[in-house]
Amino acid sequence: MTSDRHPAPLPAALTGIERTLVMGVVNVTPDSFSDGGAWFEPAAAVEHGRRLLADGADLLDVGGESTRPGALRVDVDEERRRVLPVIRELCAAGAVVSIDTTRAQVAAEAVEAGAVVVNDVSGGLADEGMARVVAETGVVYVAMHWRGHADVMDALATYGDVVQDVRAELAGRLDALVAAGVDPTQVVLDPGLGFAKPGRDNWPLLAHLDELRSIGRPLLVGASRKRFLGHLLAGPDGSPAPPPERDR
């Protein structure tokens, strides 16, 4: 997130930090591209979260549905079963927790369990009830640039000017959220690196974050272990570096 204008609903201990905040990722999934399901069991996920905090993470993003390219959806009850116990334990341990979900029901229950951020890769497009939950709870809302679910997003990666197209679509989402009752000070925008974007389209977005920042909201940039980094770090045979080797 941007270093000098963190979203107002964050705890005061974080809004007062001048540097960029660091978000640790806790994937409570069996099929994450990043870690292959290493933290799928609740106890393992909680322990992983504690280690991330010890390593310096400012907040933890807990997700129960993989958004890797081609991933199929899980049903809402399974998503709830995966994330809610982990959120409760991490919040009890003093963590600032974000719920990574596109579903309003999961978001609402996660906030009730202690989460203070809703990180929605669909920017509210996947569930029309999301804006109401965000408006009523007053939590931070991360709205990502999105064109479709993981099983179809690669077919939607067509842009004229990727920076201007993403900027326009994010600005449109912000306007729609505000019209639905969300306070703009709640909103963080995310360019959605790797989501409906081939490798070559991620670099211009990173090079022109100022263009996206000109919308007037803080940014979250999620580049960790994404495909385009794997291609950048390809071996001599041209094969992409595997996810664990993309942290260089």
Short mmCIF file of C-alpha atoms in Angstrom, two decimals:
data_model
loop_
_atom_site.label_atom_id
_atom_site.label_comp_id
_atom_site.label_asym_id
_atom_site.label_seq_id
_atom_site.Cartn_x
_atom_site.Cartn_y
_atom_site.Cartn_z
CA MET A 1 0.00 0.00 0.00
CA THR A 2 1.15 3.54 -0.61
CA SER A 3 3.43 4.86 2.10
CA ASP A 4 1.92 8.22 3.01
CA ARG A 5 -1.85 7.91 2.66
CA HIS A 6 -3.05 4.67 4.16
CA PRO A 7 -6.83 4.17 4.19
CA ALA A 8 -8.55 5.78 7.16
CA PRO A 9 -10.27 2.70 8.63
CA LEU A 10 -6.99 0.90 9.31
CA PRO A 11 -5.90 0.75 12.96
CA ALA A 12 -4.08 3.90 14.06
CA ALA A 13 -0.87 1.93 14.56
CA LEU A 14 -0.78 1.34 10.79
CA THR A 15 -2.12 4.65 9.49
CA GLY A 16 0.70 6.40 11.33
CA ILE A 17 3.41 4.43 9.50
CA GLU A 18 5.09 6.48 6.77
CA ARG A 19 6.54 3.60 4.78
CA THR A 20 4.73 1.18 2.48
CA LEU A 21 2.84 -1.44 4.45
CA VAL A 22 3.73 -5.10 3.97
CA MET A 23 0.94 -7.65 3.55
CA GLY A 24 1.68 -11.28 4.38
CA VAL A 25 -0.31 -13.89 2.46
CA VAL A 26 -1.95 -16.83 4.22
CA ASN A 27 -3.41 -19.17 1.60
CA VAL A 28 -5.84 -21.60 3.24
CA THR A 29 -6.22 -23.53 -0.01
CA PRO A 30 -4.99 -26.89 -1.31
CA ASP A 31 -4.18 -25.54 -4.78
CA SER A 32 -2.45 -22.17 -4.48
CA PHE A 33 0.05 -21.52 -7.28
CA SER A 34 2.33 -19.82 -4.74
CA ASP A 35 2.77 -22.48 -2.08
CA GLY A 36 0.95 -25.56 -3.35
CA GLY A 37 -1.29 -25.89 -0.31
CA ALA A 38 1.43 -25.87 2.35
CA TRP A 39 -0.79 -23.95 4.79
CA PHE A 40 -4.13 -25.61 4.04
CA GLU A 41 -4.73 -27.00 7.52
CA PRO A 42 -5.89 -24.33 10.01
CA ALA A 43 -3.09 -24.95 12.51
CA ALA A 44 -0.48 -24.67 9.76
CA ALA A 45 -2.11 -21.50 8.42
CA VAL A 46 -2.12 -19.86 11.85
CA GLU A 47 1.50 -20.80 12.48
CA HIS A 48 2.44 -19.45 9.05
CA GLY A 49 0.65 -16.19 9.87
CA ARG A 50 2.53 -15.87 13.14
CA ARG A 51 5.84 -16.37 11.33
CA LEU A 52 4.93 -13.71 8.78
CA LEU A 53 4.21 -11.26 11.59
CA ALA A 54 7.53 -12.11 13.23
CA ASP A 55 9.24 -11.48 9.89
CA GLY A 56 7.75 -7.98 9.71
CA ALA A 57 4.37 -8.23 8.00
CA ASP A 58 2.04 -5.38 8.99
CA LEU A 59 -1.17 -7.24 8.16
CA LEU A 60 -2.18 -10.71 7.02
CA ASP A 61 -4.38 -11.55 4.03
CA VAL A 62 -6.31 -14.80 4.57
CA GLY A 63 -7.88 -16.44 1.53
CA GLY A 64 -9.80 -19.67 1.10
CA GLU A 65 -10.29 -19.77 -2.68
CA SER A 66 -7.44 -19.97 -5.17
CA THR A 67 -7.39 -17.34 -7.92
CA ARG A 68 -4.57 -18.93 -9.88
CA PRO A 69 -5.17 -19.06 -13.66
CA GLY A 70 -7.68 -21.78 -14.48
CA ALA A 71 -8.78 -22.37 -10.88
CA LEU A 72 -12.37 -23.49 -10.33
CA ARG A 73 -14.54 -21.97 -7.64
CA VAL A 74 -15.24 -23.55 -4.26
CA ASP A 75 -18.68 -23.33 -2.70
CA VAL A 76 -19.37 -20.69 -0.09
CA ASP A 77 -19.62 -23.10 2.84
CA GLU A 78 -16.22 -24.59 2.07
CA GLU A 79 -14.69 -21.13 1.79
CA ARG A 80 -16.18 -20.18 5.16
CA ARG A 81 -14.94 -23.40 6.75
CA ARG A 82 -11.42 -22.71 5.56
CA VAL A 83 -10.99 -19.09 6.55
CA LEU A 84 -13.11 -18.24 9.59
CA PRO A 85 -11.24 -20.33 12.21
CA VAL A 86 -7.91 -19.01 10.96
CA ILE A 87 -9.11 -15.39 11.07
CA ARG A 88 -10.41 -15.80 14.62
CA GLU A 89 -7.13 -17.23 15.86
CA LEU A 90 -4.93 -14.68 14.12
CA CYS A 91 -7.08 -11.79 15.35
CA ALA A 92 -6.93 -13.20 18.88
CA ALA A 93 -3.14 -13.19 18.51
CA GLY A 94 -3.24 -9.48 17.74
CA ALA A 95 -2.89 -9.60 13.96
CA VAL A 96 -4.48 -7.06 11.63
CA VAL A 97 -6.34 -9.36 9.25
CA SER A 98 -7.63 -8.97 5.70
CA ILE A 99 -10.09 -11.42 4.14
CA ASP A 100 -9.41 -12.26 0.50
CA THR A 101 -12.84 -13.04 -0.95
CA THR A 102 -15.23 -12.07 -3.71
CA ARG A 103 -18.31 -13.10 -1.73
CA ALA A 104 -20.31 -10.68 0.40
CA GLN A 105 -21.38 -13.38 2.85
CA VAL A 106 -17.82 -14.49 3.51
CA ALA A 107 -16.70 -10.88 3.83
CA ALA A 108 -19.42 -10.09 6.38
CA GLU A 109 -18.66 -13.16 8.50
CA ALA A 110 -14.93 -12.50 8.31
CA VAL A 111 -15.41 -8.95 9.55
CA GLU A 112 -17.56 -10.30 12.39
CA ALA A 113 -14.67 -12.67 13.19
CA GLY A 114 -12.26 -9.73 13.42
CA ALA A 115 -11.03 -8.87 9.91
CA VAL A 116 -10.65 -5.14 9.24
CA VAL A 117 -9.90 -5.32 5.50
CA VAL A 118 -11.86 -6.92 2.67
CA ASN A 119 -9.58 -7.72 -0.27
CA ASP A 120 -11.83 -8.40 -3.27
CA VAL A 121 -10.09 -9.36 -6.50
CA SER A 122 -13.32 -8.68 -8.39
CA GLY A 123 -13.66 -5.10 -7.16
CA GLY A 124 -17.29 -5.80 -6.29
CA LEU A 125 -18.23 -7.17 -9.71
CA ALA A 126 -18.57 -10.81 -8.65
CA ASP A 127 -21.18 -10.20 -5.93
CA GLU A 128 -23.56 -7.25 -6.04
CA GLY A 129 -23.97 -7.45 -2.27
CA MET A 130 -20.32 -6.66 -1.56
CA ALA A 131 -20.65 -2.86 -1.66
CA ARG A 132 -23.44 -2.97 0.92
CA VAL A 133 -21.33 -5.08 3.30
CA VAL A 134 -18.37 -2.74 2.92
CA ALA A 135 -20.52 0.37 3.39
CA GLU A 136 -22.27 -1.02 6.47
CA THR A 137 -19.15 -2.34 8.19
CA GLY A 138 -16.89 0.62 7.36
CA VAL A 139 -13.85 -1.60 6.79
CA VAL A 140 -11.00 -1.01 4.36
CA TYR A 141 -11.93 -2.31 0.91
CA VAL A 142 -9.33 -3.32 -1.66
CA ALA A 143 -10.90 -3.17 -5.13
CA MET A 144 -8.77 -4.92 -7.72
CA HIS A 145 -8.89 -4.49 -11.50
CA TRP A 146 -10.80 -7.55 -12.69
CA ARG A 147 -12.39 -8.81 -15.88
CA GLY A 148 -13.50 -12.30 -14.96
CA HIS A 149 -12.99 -15.33 -12.74
CA ALA A 150 -9.78 -17.37 -12.84
CA ASP A 151 -11.13 -19.95 -15.27
CA VAL A 152 -11.79 -17.35 -18.00
CA MET A 153 -9.54 -14.37 -17.22
CA ASP A 154 -6.75 -15.25 -19.64
CA ALA A 155 -9.21 -14.96 -22.53
CA LEU A 156 -10.06 -11.39 -21.46
CA ALA A 157 -6.53 -9.96 -21.64
CA THR A 158 -6.99 -7.50 -24.51
CA TYR A 159 -5.93 -3.87 -24.09
CA GLY A 160 -5.30 -0.80 -26.17
CA ASP A 161 -3.09 1.05 -23.69
CA VAL A 162 -2.94 -1.19 -20.62
CA VAL A 163 -2.13 1.64 -18.21
CA GLN A 164 -4.93 3.90 -19.40
CA ASP A 165 -7.41 1.04 -19.73
CA VAL A 166 -6.73 -0.21 -16.19
CA ARG A 167 -6.84 3.35 -14.85
CA ALA A 168 -10.21 4.01 -16.48
CA GLU A 169 -11.70 0.73 -15.26
CA LEU A 170 -10.46 1.25 -11.70
CA ALA A 171 -11.82 4.81 -11.68
CA GLY A 172 -15.15 3.44 -12.86
CA ARG A 173 -15.21 0.89 -10.06
CA LEU A 174 -14.46 3.60 -7.50
CA ASP A 175 -17.33 5.71 -8.81
CA ALA A 176 -19.69 2.72 -8.69
CA LEU A 177 -18.68 1.86 -5.13
CA VAL A 178 -19.17 5.42 -3.93
CA ALA A 179 -22.56 5.53 -5.65
CA ALA A 180 -23.46 2.36 -3.72
CA GLY A 181 -22.68 4.00 -0.39
CA VAL A 182 -19.01 3.17 0.17
CA ASP A 183 -16.98 6.04 1.64
CA PRO A 184 -14.04 6.72 -0.71
CA THR A 185 -11.68 6.85 2.29
CA GLN A 186 -12.35 3.12 2.74
CA VAL A 187 -11.09 2.21 -0.72
CA VAL A 188 -7.68 0.97 -1.83
CA LEU A 189 -7.17 0.23 -5.53
CA ASP A 190 -5.16 -2.67 -6.95
CA PRO A 191 -4.01 -2.90 -10.61
CA GLY A 192 -4.41 -6.68 -10.52
CA LEU A 193 -1.01 -7.78 -11.76
CA GLY A 194 -1.31 -11.13 -13.49
CA PHE A 195 -5.11 -11.06 -13.57
CA ALA A 196 -6.26 -11.00 -17.21
CA LYS A 197 -2.83 -9.60 -18.07
CA PRO A 198 -0.08 -11.41 -19.97
CA GLY A 199 3.44 -10.91 -18.72
CA ARG A 200 4.28 -7.98 -20.97
CA ASP A 201 1.31 -5.95 -19.66
CA ASN A 202 2.42 -6.03 -16.03
CA TRP A 203 5.62 -4.07 -16.50
CA PRO A 204 3.98 -0.87 -17.83
CA LEU A 205 1.60 -0.91 -14.87
CA LEU A 206 4.50 -1.16 -12.43
CA ALA A 207 6.35 1.59 -14.28
CA HIS A 208 3.36 3.93 -14.19
CA LEU A 209 1.85 3.47 -10.75
CA ASP A 210 1.72 7.27 -10.57
CA GLU A 211 -0.98 7.20 -13.25
CA LEU A 212 -3.08 4.86 -11.13
CA ARG A 213 -2.31 6.84 -7.99
CA SER A 214 -3.71 9.94 -9.70
CA ILE A 215 -7.20 8.47 -9.20
CA GLY A 216 -6.73 9.67 -5.64
CA ARG A 217 -6.72 6.46 -3.62
CA PRO A 218 -3.93 4.37 -2.05
CA LEU A 219 -2.66 1.41 -4.04
CA LEU A 220 -2.04 -2.20 -3.17
CA VAL A 221 0.48 -3.89 -5.47
CA GLY A 222 0.44 -7.68 -5.35
CA ALA A 223 3.38 -8.90 -7.40
CA SER A 224 4.58 -11.72 -5.17
CA ARG A 225 5.50 -14.87 -7.11
CA LYS A 226 3.34 -13.95 -10.12
CA ARG A 227 3.83 -15.59 -13.52
CA PHE A 228 5.53 -12.60 -15.11
CA LEU A 229 8.29 -12.78 -12.48
CA GLY A 230 8.77 -16.45 -13.28
CA HIS A 231 9.40 -15.56 -16.93
CA LEU A 232 11.79 -12.77 -15.94
CA LEU A 233 13.81 -15.29 -13.90
CA ALA A 234 13.64 -18.07 -16.51
CA GLY A 235 16.46 -20.58 -16.59
CA PRO A 236 18.88 -21.21 -19.49
CA ASP A 237 16.35 -23.52 -21.14
CA GLY A 238 13.70 -20.79 -21.08
CA SER A 239 11.49 -22.48 -18.51
CA PRO A 240 9.94 -20.06 -15.97
CA ALA A 241 11.34 -20.10 -12.47
CA PRO A 242 8.99 -21.98 -10.10
CA PRO A 243 7.05 -19.88 -7.57
CA PRO A 244 9.35 -20.45 -4.55
CA GLU A 245 12.28 -19.10 -6.60
CA ARG A 246 10.51 -15.86 -7.58
CA ASP A 247 11.29 -14.06 -4.31
CA ARG A 248 14.76 -12.93 -5.36
#
